[in-house]
DNA sequence: ATGCATGCAAATTGTTTGCACTTCA
DNA sequence: TGAAGTGCAAACAATTTGCATGCAT
């Protein structure tokens, strides 16, 4: 049985029902390489099954999140993404100017967790991280102060 | 002139008007040790000046954010906090179970920035960070898997 | 058959915006 | 004076919830 079916099975073992909606949502998250928003998941589900409601998507996502089958990454700015926990740990570098997003391997952050544990007794979830900043193209004037000169009065 | 007045001055120098509302919002953020939500700021402003509208608070916060006088920290779960940039760099350890929040000195994260810069050409904003996980009291069963056994069906 | 899960619609929350009026510079 | 800033109300988007019906177990 393929990946998402395994999770589906676990779902049932936990005492939850295995509905077509849940299967499809699971499959979509499983198949997608990247990080999907609730809206995107809803769109894709509807391509196969036009009657699925967005509330069902949210309910399912919340369930999967609660059971820790998926992670929720809040990229800020009303941009929440979901993906499977076992997709390998990686993080996101997000440019605050152009919005571009880059992957960051786990290695750089890995040393952090044990230190937090020993120093603060805090077991950090370092599965997913969103780090903001300026990407190479958006910092023409060096790492510091690159953003001080925003637009003029007109609100961003 | 005291701290917030300095910023107020800079505001004017940038060509913005110095209104009582802006002064008060600035003063409140300045005085507060911690991290305030837009709603909290609004509450406090109203104690002195009951007619200030929440939209003015948001507009002012967005302005101050754009000028980089304050930082916005998105703690996820619809919980956005604001504070002065020069309050010293520190980060937050937030327990996903009990919601408690602990401060984390900058030192642990400091080495990250230069590495991100050299490896990815990415100038990270490491002023403020929110790291989720389980605090000491909420992980009775060791650092791993401590959360797998959530509540039963009833939603969280 | 039983009750969890769904669809639908309405409610909620956080945030933004249009517009006429006020006020700082 | 005149544009920037404000208050108000309405618009908005994302997410949640109540309720009657439907379907997995």
mmCIF file of C-alpha atoms (C1' of nucleotides) in Angstrom:
data_model
loop_
_atom_site.group_PDB
_atom_site.id
_atom_site.type_symbol
_atom_site.label_atom_id
_atom_site.label_comp_id
_atom_site.label_asym_id
_atom_site.label_seq_id
_atom_site.Cartn_x
_atom_site.Cartn_y
_atom_site.Cartn_z
ATOM 1 C CA UNK A 1 0.000 0.000 0.000
ATOM 2 C CA UNK A 2 1.285 3.383 -0.944
ATOM 3 C CA UNK A 3 2.184 6.203 1.322
ATOM 4 C CA UNK A 4 -1.023 8.015 1.818
ATOM 5 C CA UNK A 5 -2.917 4.789 2.231
ATOM 6 C CA UNK A 6 -0.672 3.945 5.141
ATOM 7 C CA UNK A 7 -1.640 7.130 6.839
ATOM 8 C CA UNK A 8 -5.252 6.519 5.990
ATOM 9 C CA UNK A 9 -4.937 3.170 7.695
ATOM 10 C CA UNK A 10 -3.495 4.771 10.788
ATOM 11 C CA UNK A 11 -6.385 7.159 10.754
ATOM 12 C CA UNK A 12 -8.776 4.292 11.038
ATOM 13 C CA UNK A 13 -6.718 2.643 13.698
ATOM 14 C CA UNK A 14 -7.054 5.777 15.741
ATOM 15 C CA UNK A 15 -10.777 5.306 15.560
ATOM 16 C CA UNK A 16 -11.599 7.789 12.816
ATOM 17 C CA UNK A 17 -13.625 7.033 9.750
ATOM 18 C CA UNK A 18 -12.059 6.692 6.395
ATOM 19 C CA UNK A 19 -14.143 8.791 4.074
ATOM 20 C CA UNK A 20 -13.429 9.501 0.412
ATOM 21 C CA UNK A 21 -12.928 13.138 1.257
ATOM 22 C CA UNK A 22 -10.271 12.342 3.800
ATOM 23 C CA UNK A 23 -8.589 9.922 1.419
ATOM 24 C CA UNK A 24 -8.476 12.475 -1.341
ATOM 25 C CA UNK A 25 -7.166 15.222 0.846
ATOM 26 C CA UNK A 26 -4.521 12.900 2.146
ATOM 27 C CA UNK A 27 -3.569 11.765 -1.343
ATOM 28 C CA UNK A 28 -3.302 15.323 -2.573
ATOM 29 C CA UNK A 29 -1.049 16.349 0.255
ATOM 30 C CA UNK A 30 0.973 13.226 -0.272
ATOM 31 C CA UNK A 31 1.412 13.721 -3.996
ATOM 32 C CA UNK A 32 2.231 17.368 -3.861
ATOM 33 C CA UNK A 33 5.899 18.033 -3.607
ATOM 34 C CA UNK A 34 5.422 21.334 -2.001
ATOM 35 C CA UNK A 35 3.342 23.107 0.512
ATOM 36 C CA UNK A 36 -0.284 23.622 -0.098
ATOM 37 C CA UNK A 37 -2.688 26.110 1.315
ATOM 38 C CA UNK A 38 -6.131 25.030 2.421
ATOM 39 C CA UNK A 39 -7.524 26.812 -0.587
ATOM 40 C CA UNK A 40 -5.222 24.993 -2.985
ATOM 41 C CA UNK A 41 -6.105 21.677 -1.465
ATOM 42 C CA UNK A 42 -9.728 22.535 -1.803
ATOM 43 C CA UNK A 43 -9.272 23.419 -5.457
ATOM 44 C CA UNK A 44 -7.580 20.151 -6.241
ATOM 45 C CA UNK A 45 -10.072 18.074 -4.351
ATOM 46 C CA UNK A 46 -12.863 19.715 -6.275
ATOM 47 C CA UNK A 47 -11.338 18.791 -9.588
ATOM 48 C CA UNK A 48 -12.190 15.218 -8.790
ATOM 49 C CA UNK A 49 -15.088 15.714 -6.471
ATOM 50 C CA UNK A 50 -16.838 19.015 -6.953
ATOM 51 C CA UNK A 51 -19.028 18.813 -3.892
ATOM 52 C CA UNK A 52 -16.417 18.809 -1.208
ATOM 53 C CA UNK A 53 -16.750 21.837 0.973
ATOM 54 C CA UNK A 54 -13.937 24.018 2.194
ATOM 55 C CA UNK A 55 -15.056 23.422 5.752
ATOM 56 C CA UNK A 56 -14.468 19.724 5.278
ATOM 57 C CA UNK A 57 -10.983 20.517 4.081
ATOM 58 C CA UNK A 58 -10.337 22.581 7.171
ATOM 59 C CA UNK A 59 -11.808 19.973 9.448
ATOM 60 C CA UNK A 60 -9.675 17.283 7.877
ATOM 61 C CA UNK A 61 -6.555 19.402 8.010
ATOM 62 C CA UNK A 62 -7.171 20.111 11.662
ATOM 63 C CA UNK A 63 -7.619 16.448 12.337
ATOM 64 C CA UNK A 64 -4.454 15.469 10.498
ATOM 65 C CA UNK A 65 -2.620 18.224 12.258
ATOM 66 C CA UNK A 66 -3.859 17.096 15.625
ATOM 67 C CA UNK A 67 -2.698 13.573 14.901
ATOM 68 C CA UNK A 68 0.580 15.010 13.653
ATOM 69 C CA UNK A 69 0.385 13.483 10.208
ATOM 70 C CA UNK A 70 0.808 16.865 8.654
ATOM 71 C CA UNK A 71 2.452 20.091 9.718
ATOM 72 C CA UNK A 72 1.074 23.557 9.454
ATOM 73 C CA UNK A 73 3.540 26.259 8.561
ATOM 74 C CA UNK A 74 2.436 29.803 9.038
ATOM 75 C CA UNK A 75 4.412 31.902 6.605
ATOM 76 C CA UNK A 76 2.859 35.062 7.917
ATOM 77 C CA UNK A 77 0.751 37.393 5.874
ATOM 78 C CA UNK A 78 -2.207 35.060 5.851
ATOM 79 C CA UNK A 79 -0.313 32.316 4.171
ATOM 80 C CA UNK A 80 -0.629 28.994 5.933
ATOM 81 C CA UNK A 81 0.717 25.867 4.308
ATOM 82 C CA UNK A 82 0.340 22.198 5.022
ATOM 83 C CA UNK A 83 2.459 19.186 4.244
ATOM 84 C CA UNK A 84 3.231 15.697 5.420
ATOM 85 C CA UNK A 85 5.504 15.443 8.407
ATOM 86 C CA UNK A 86 7.647 12.719 6.914
ATOM 87 C CA UNK A 87 8.508 14.592 3.755
ATOM 88 C CA UNK A 88 11.910 15.281 5.168
ATOM 89 C CA UNK A 89 12.801 18.197 7.278
ATOM 90 C CA UNK A 90 13.417 21.400 5.533
ATOM 91 C CA UNK A 91 12.764 25.036 6.169
ATOM 92 C CA UNK A 92 11.939 28.131 4.267
ATOM 93 C CA UNK A 93 13.782 31.310 3.573
ATOM 94 C CA UNK A 94 11.231 33.877 2.564
ATOM 95 C CA UNK A 95 12.129 37.204 1.070
ATOM 96 C CA UNK A 96 10.154 39.950 2.681
ATOM 97 C CA UNK A 97 10.462 42.089 -0.405
ATOM 98 C CA UNK A 98 9.716 39.912 -3.395
ATOM 99 C CA UNK A 99 8.071 37.069 -1.542
ATOM 100 C CA UNK A 100 10.288 34.425 -3.084
ATOM 101 C CA UNK A 101 10.772 31.315 -1.012
ATOM 102 C CA UNK A 102 13.833 29.119 -0.866
ATOM 103 C CA UNK A 103 14.368 25.779 0.765
ATOM 104 C CA UNK A 104 16.888 25.403 3.513
ATOM 105 C CA UNK A 105 18.182 22.022 4.517
ATOM 106 C CA UNK A 106 17.740 20.928 8.033
ATOM 107 C CA UNK A 107 21.432 20.678 8.817
ATOM 108 C CA UNK A 108 21.886 24.329 9.590
ATOM 109 C CA UNK A 109 19.157 24.342 12.159
ATOM 110 C CA UNK A 110 19.690 20.873 13.531
ATOM 111 C CA UNK A 111 22.183 21.854 16.235
ATOM 112 C CA UNK A 112 19.644 24.194 17.712
ATOM 113 C CA UNK A 113 17.246 21.628 19.099
ATOM 114 C CA UNK A 114 19.569 19.839 21.524
ATOM 115 C CA UNK A 115 20.845 23.154 22.806
ATOM 116 C CA UNK A 116 17.373 24.419 23.491
ATOM 117 C CA UNK A 117 16.636 21.204 25.256
ATOM 118 C CA UNK A 118 19.574 21.278 27.575
ATOM 119 C CA UNK A 119 19.526 24.978 28.220
ATOM 120 C CA UNK A 120 15.806 25.599 28.570
ATOM 121 C CA UNK A 121 14.306 22.147 28.864
ATOM 122 C CA UNK A 122 12.370 23.041 25.771
ATOM 123 C CA UNK A 123 11.652 20.409 23.140
ATOM 124 C CA UNK A 124 11.539 22.496 19.994
ATOM 125 C CA UNK A 125 9.550 21.481 16.947
ATOM 126 C CA UNK A 126 12.181 22.119 14.364
ATOM 127 C CA UNK A 127 10.350 20.318 11.616
ATOM 128 C CA UNK A 128 9.391 23.452 9.912
ATOM 129 C CA UNK A 129 10.655 26.872 10.090
ATOM 130 C CA UNK A 130 10.038 30.062 8.221
ATOM 131 C CA UNK A 131 12.844 32.565 8.252
ATOM 132 C CA UNK A 132 12.239 35.993 6.799
ATOM 133 C CA UNK A 133 14.763 38.328 5.322
ATOM 134 C CA UNK A 134 15.982 39.657 2.030
ATOM 135 C CA UNK A 135 17.071 37.450 -0.804
ATOM 136 C CA UNK A 136 20.155 38.053 -2.855
ATOM 137 C CA UNK A 137 18.418 40.087 -5.507
ATOM 138 C CA UNK A 138 16.500 42.237 -3.102
ATOM 139 C CA UNK A 139 19.438 43.518 -1.094
ATOM 140 C CA UNK A 140 21.411 45.643 -3.531
ATOM 141 C CA UNK A 141 23.012 47.635 -0.768
ATOM 142 C CA UNK A 142 24.365 44.968 1.494
ATOM 143 C CA UNK A 143 22.803 43.022 4.313
ATOM 144 C CA UNK A 144 22.006 45.950 6.586
ATOM 145 C CA UNK A 145 19.476 48.724 6.160
ATOM 146 C CA UNK A 146 18.484 47.376 2.801
ATOM 147 C CA UNK A 147 14.852 48.067 3.491
ATOM 148 C CA UNK A 148 14.882 51.431 5.219
ATOM 149 C CA UNK A 149 14.027 53.163 1.995
ATOM 150 C CA UNK A 150 10.575 51.784 1.435
ATOM 151 C CA UNK A 151 8.021 53.431 -0.765
ATOM 152 C CA UNK A 152 6.903 56.897 0.134
ATOM 153 C CA UNK A 153 3.703 57.752 1.873
ATOM 154 C CA UNK A 154 1.340 55.526 -0.031
ATOM 155 C CA UNK A 155 0.696 52.537 2.128
ATOM 156 C CA UNK A 156 2.401 49.310 1.226
ATOM 157 C CA UNK B 1 13.570 63.665 25.209
ATOM 158 C CA UNK B 2 12.559 60.183 26.095
ATOM 159 C CA UNK B 3 12.584 57.145 23.921
ATOM 160 C CA UNK B 4 9.304 57.201 22.189
ATOM 161 C CA UNK B 5 9.582 60.913 21.563
ATOM 162 C CA UNK B 6 12.794 60.252 19.696
ATOM 163 C CA UNK B 7 11.015 57.916 17.389
ATOM 164 C CA UNK B 8 8.173 60.373 17.055
ATOM 165 C CA UNK B 9 10.731 62.933 15.993
ATOM 166 C CA UNK B 10 12.125 60.589 13.385
ATOM 167 C CA UNK B 11 8.627 60.060 12.154
ATOM 168 C CA UNK B 12 8.300 63.721 11.451
ATOM 169 C CA UNK B 13 11.674 63.861 9.849
ATOM 170 C CA UNK B 14 10.533 61.216 7.445
ATOM 171 C CA UNK B 15 7.769 63.557 6.427
ATOM 172 C CA UNK B 16 4.928 62.065 8.419
ATOM 173 C CA UNK B 17 2.642 63.965 10.699
ATOM 174 C CA UNK B 18 2.843 63.685 14.411
ATOM 175 C CA UNK B 19 -0.666 63.117 15.608
ATOM 176 C CA UNK B 20 -1.735 62.414 19.183
ATOM 177 C CA UNK B 21 -2.896 58.990 18.124
ATOM 178 C CA UNK B 22 0.496 58.112 16.735
ATOM 179 C CA UNK B 23 2.210 59.480 19.810
ATOM 180 C CA UNK B 24 0.056 57.433 22.102
ATOM 181 C CA UNK B 25 0.468 54.256 20.160
ATOM 182 C CA UNK B 26 4.184 54.801 20.102
ATOM 183 C CA UNK B 27 4.295 55.538 23.819
ATOM 184 C CA UNK B 28 2.303 52.434 24.610
ATOM 185 C CA UNK B 29 4.542 50.206 22.583
ATOM 186 C CA UNK B 30 7.530 51.873 24.133
ATOM 187 C CA UNK B 31 6.350 51.485 27.694
ATOM 188 C CA UNK B 32 5.217 47.933 27.392
ATOM 189 C CA UNK B 33 7.885 45.470 28.279
ATOM 190 C CA UNK B 34 6.389 42.786 26.221
ATOM 191 C CA UNK B 35 4.707 42.155 22.980
ATOM 192 C CA UNK B 36 1.370 43.626 22.286
ATOM 193 C CA UNK B 37 -1.292 42.617 19.866
ATOM 194 C CA UNK B 38 -3.099 45.227 17.829
ATOM 195 C CA UNK B 39 -6.128 44.617 19.980
ATOM 196 C CA UNK B 40 -4.220 45.171 23.202
ATOM 197 C CA UNK B 41 -2.742 48.368 21.893
ATOM 198 C CA UNK B 42 -6.163 49.519 20.916
ATOM 199 C CA UNK B 43 -7.494 48.759 24.393
ATOM 200 C CA UNK B 44 -4.770 50.750 26.069
ATOM 201 C CA UNK B 45 -5.070 53.680 23.741
ATOM 202 C CA UNK B 46 -8.764 53.853 24.421
ATOM 203 C CA UNK B 47 -8.220 54.086 28.117
ATOM 204 C CA UNK B 48 -6.824 57.520 27.520
ATOM 205 C CA UNK B 49 -8.578 58.449 24.350
ATOM 206 C CA UNK B 50 -11.779 56.522 23.819
ATOM 207 C CA UNK B 51 -12.379 57.612 20.274
ATOM 208 C CA UNK B 52 -9.371 56.088 18.615
ATOM 209 C CA UNK B 53 -10.408 53.541 16.090
ATOM 210 C CA UNK B 54 -8.875 50.120 15.611
ATOM 211 C CA UNK B 55 -8.240 50.950 11.981
ATOM 212 C CA UNK B 56 -6.055 53.842 13.049
ATOM 213 C CA UNK B 57 -4.114 51.460 15.226
ATOM 214 C CA UNK B 58 -3.576 49.135 12.305
ATOM 215 C CA UNK B 59 -2.629 51.971 9.995
ATOM 216 C CA UNK B 60 -0.131 53.292 12.491
ATOM 217 C CA UNK B 61 1.316 49.870 13.151
ATOM 218 C CA UNK B 62 1.719 49.299 9.454
ATOM 219 C CA UNK B 63 3.445 52.626 9.100
ATOM 220 C CA UNK B 64 5.826 51.973 11.975
ATOM 221 C CA UNK B 65 6.478 48.551 10.626
ATOM 222 C CA UNK B 66 7.220 49.897 7.184
ATOM 223 C CA UNK B 67 9.677 52.372 8.655
ATOM 224 C CA UNK B 68 11.123 49.555 10.736
ATOM 225 C CA UNK B 69 10.560 51.210 14.078
ATOM 226 C CA UNK B 70 8.652 48.210 15.265
ATOM 227 C CA UNK B 71 8.689 44.533 14.434
ATOM 228 C CA UNK B 72 5.766 42.305 13.810
ATOM 229 C CA UNK B 73 6.040 38.790 15.130
ATOM 230 C CA UNK B 74 3.532 36.311 13.902
ATOM 231 C CA UNK B 75 3.178 33.681 16.558
ATOM 232 C CA UNK B 76 0.776 31.705 14.437
ATOM 233 C CA UNK B 77 -2.770 30.950 15.420
ATOM 234 C CA UNK B 78 -3.926 34.460 14.725
ATOM 235 C CA UNK B 79 -1.609 35.937 17.228
ATOM 236 C CA UNK B 80 0.457 38.801 15.856
ATOM 237 C CA UNK B 81 2.540 40.883 18.202
ATOM 238 C CA UNK B 82 4.348 44.170 17.865
ATOM 239 C CA UNK B 83 7.268 45.707 19.643
ATOM 240 C CA UNK B 84 10.061 48.207 19.234
ATOM 241 C CA UNK B 85 13.009 47.059 17.203
ATOM 242 C CA UNK B 86 15.581 48.400 19.634
ATOM 243 C CA UNK B 87 14.249 46.556 22.630
ATOM 244 C CA UNK B 88 17.114 44.176 22.263
ATOM 245 C CA UNK B 89 17.070 41.044 20.263
ATOM 246 C CA UNK B 90 15.365 38.150 21.788
ATOM 247 C CA UNK B 91 13.202 35.330 20.638
ATOM 248 C CA UNK B 92 10.340 33.284 21.874
ATOM 249 C CA UNK B 93 9.944 29.699 22.839
ATOM 250 C CA UNK B 94 6.271 28.935 22.740
ATOM 251 C CA UNK B 95 4.776 25.793 24.141
ATOM 252 C CA UNK B 96 2.297 24.313 21.761
ATOM 253 C CA UNK B 97 0.476 22.637 24.596
ATOM 254 C CA UNK B 98 0.054 25.168 27.357
ATOM 255 C CA UNK B 99 0.794 28.243 25.311
ATOM 256 C CA UNK B 100 3.429 29.515 27.714
ATOM 257 C CA UNK B 101 6.086 31.706 26.190
ATOM 258 C CA UNK B 102 9.707 31.977 27.235
ATOM 259 C CA UNK B 103 12.373 34.382 26.155
ATOM 260 C CA UNK B 104 15.452 33.146 24.407
ATOM 261 C CA UNK B 105 18.553 35.249 24.174
ATOM 262 C CA UNK B 106 19.878 36.107 20.818
ATOM 263 C CA UNK B 107 23.170 34.317 21.261
ATOM 264 C CA UNK B 108 21.896 30.905 20.351
ATOM 265 C CA UNK B 109 20.536 32.081 17.061
ATOM 266 C CA UNK B 110 23.182 34.631 16.245
ATOM 267 C CA UNK B 111 25.500 32.252 14.394
ATOM 268 C CA UNK B 112 22.741 31.432 11.981
ATOM 269 C CA UNK B 113 22.608 34.746 10.159
ATOM 270 C CA UNK B 114 26.139 34.833 8.764
ATOM 271 C CA UNK B 115 25.836 31.252 7.648
ATOM 272 C CA UNK B 116 22.639 31.908 5.796
ATOM 273 C CA UNK B 117 24.269 34.863 4.189
ATOM 274 C CA UNK B 118 27.290 33.063 2.911
ATOM 275 C CA UNK B 119 25.533 29.886 1.947
ATOM 276 C CA UNK B 120 22.383 31.269 0.395
ATOM 277 C CA UNK B 121 23.078 34.953 -0.037
ATOM 278 C CA UNK B 122 20.100 35.479 2.190
ATOM 279 C CA UNK B 123 20.028 38.317 4.708
ATOM 280 C CA UNK B 124 17.869 36.879 7.441
ATOM 281 C CA UNK B 125 15.841 39.030 9.792
ATOM 282 C CA UNK B 126 16.807 37.364 12.973
ATOM 283 C CA UNK B 127 15.455 40.087 15.181
ATOM 284 C CA UNK B 128 12.525 38.078 16.187
ATOM 285 C CA UNK B 129 11.803 34.500 16.094
ATOM 286 C CA UNK B 130 9.104 32.254 17.375
ATOM 287 C CA UNK B 131 10.039 28.673 18.013
ATOM 288 C CA UNK B 132 7.323 26.214 18.882
ATOM 289 C CA UNK B 133 7.646 23.077 20.887
ATOM 290 C CA UNK B 134 6.883 21.613 24.259
ATOM 291 C CA UNK B 135 7.991 23.204 27.468
ATOM 292 C CA UNK B 136 9.477 21.299 30.329
ATOM 293 C CA UNK B 137 6.206 20.741 32.120
ATOM 294 C CA UNK B 138 4.345 19.658 29.053
ATOM 295 C CA UNK B 139 6.656 16.882 27.985
ATOM 296 C CA UNK B 140 6.340 14.303 30.713
ATOM 297 C CA UNK B 141 7.444 11.519 28.458
ATOM 298 C CA UNK B 142 10.670 12.821 27.050
ATOM 299 C CA UNK B 143 11.454 15.022 24.101
ATOM 300 C CA UNK B 144 10.185 12.704 21.388
ATOM 301 C CA UNK B 145 6.648 11.694 20.591
ATOM 302 C CA UNK B 146 5.394 13.604 23.562
ATOM 303 C CA UNK B 147 2.383 14.797 21.627
ATOM 304 C CA UNK B 148 1.296 11.756 19.670
ATOM 305 C CA UNK B 149 -1.298 10.946 22.257
ATOM 306 C CA UNK B 150 -3.575 13.933 21.843
ATOM 307 C CA UNK B 151 -7.102 14.097 23.126
ATOM 308 C CA UNK B 152 -9.642 11.753 21.643
ATOM 309 C CA UNK B 153 -12.216 12.699 19.090
ATOM 310 C CA UNK B 154 -13.415 15.935 20.582
ATOM 311 C CA UNK B 155 -11.659 18.714 18.729
ATOM 312 C CA UNK B 156 -8.836 20.467 20.452
ATOM 313 C "C1'" DA C 1 -28.507 1.046 13.009
ATOM 314 C "C1'" DT C 2 -25.748 4.362 15.145
ATOM 315 C "C1'" DG C 3 -23.254 8.183 15.367
ATOM 316 C "C1'" DC C 4 -19.318 10.285 13.145
ATOM 317 C "C1'" DA C 5 -18.590 13.068 9.032
ATOM 318 C "C1'" DT C 6 -20.313 16.055 5.515
ATOM 319 C "C1'" DG C 7 -22.438 20.034 3.071
ATOM 320 C "C1'" DC C 8 -24.436 24.213 3.396
ATOM 321 C "C1'" DA C 9 -24.944 28.605 5.231
ATOM 322 C "C1'" DA C 10 -24.243 31.702 8.668
ATOM 323 C "C1'" DA C 11 -21.216 33.428 12.225
ATOM 324 C "C1'" DT C 12 -16.623 34.997 13.823
ATOM 325 C "C1'" DT C 13 -12.272 37.151 13.870
ATOM 326 C "C1'" DG C 14 -8.532 39.916 12.255
ATOM 327 C "C1'" DT C 15 -7.484 43.289 9.066
ATOM 328 C "C1'" DT C 16 -8.179 46.571 5.293
ATOM 329 C "C1'" DT C 17 -10.481 50.191 2.682
ATOM 330 C "C1'" DG C 18 -13.695 54.082 0.810
ATOM 331 C "C1'" DC C 19 -15.231 58.302 2.032
ATOM 332 C "C1'" DA C 20 -16.307 62.578 4.227
ATOM 333 C "C1'" DC C 21 -14.440 65.273 7.877
ATOM 334 C "C1'" DT C 22 -10.670 66.980 10.841
ATOM 335 C "C1'" DT C 23 -6.210 68.680 11.777
ATOM 336 C "C1'" DC C 24 -1.239 69.071 11.577
ATOM 337 C "C1'" DA C 25 2.499 71.487 9.158
ATOM 338 C "C1'" DT D 1 -4.650 76.347 3.039
ATOM 339 C "C1'" DG D 2 -4.245 71.632 1.620
ATOM 340 C "C1'" DA D 3 -2.801 67.217 1.895
ATOM 341 C "C1'" DA D 4 -2.184 63.693 5.380
ATOM 342 C "C1'" DG D 5 -4.595 61.463 9.024
ATOM 343 C "C1'" DT D 6 -8.791 60.022 11.337
ATOM 344 C "C1'" DG D 7 -13.309 57.791 12.464
ATOM 345 C "C1'" DC D 8 -16.889 55.242 10.911
ATOM 346 C "C1'" DA D 9 -18.930 51.654 8.543
ATOM 347 C "C1'" DA D 10 -18.678 48.446 5.251
ATOM 348 C "C1'" DA D 11 -15.849 45.131 2.752
ATOM 349 C "C1'" DC D 12 -12.786 41.266 3.047
ATOM 350 C "C1'" DA D 13 -10.521 36.877 3.617
ATOM 351 C "C1'" DA D 14 -9.564 32.989 6.339
ATOM 352 C "C1'" DT D 15 -11.442 29.918 9.363
ATOM 353 C "C1'" DT D 16 -15.026 27.934 12.381
ATOM 354 C "C1'" DT D 17 -19.569 26.287 13.746
ATOM 355 C "C1'" DG D 18 -24.755 24.788 14.019
ATOM 356 C "C1'" DC D 19 -27.696 21.818 12.119
ATOM 357 C "C1'" DA D 20 -30.021 18.453 9.270
ATOM 358 C "C1'" DT D 21 -28.750 14.693 6.270
ATOM 359 C "C1'" DG D 22 -25.734 10.843 4.692
ATOM 360 C "C1'" DC D 23 -22.574 7.189 4.995
ATOM 361 C "C1'" DA D 24 -18.722 4.279 7.100
ATOM 362 C "C1'" DT D 25 -18.477 0.896 10.466
#
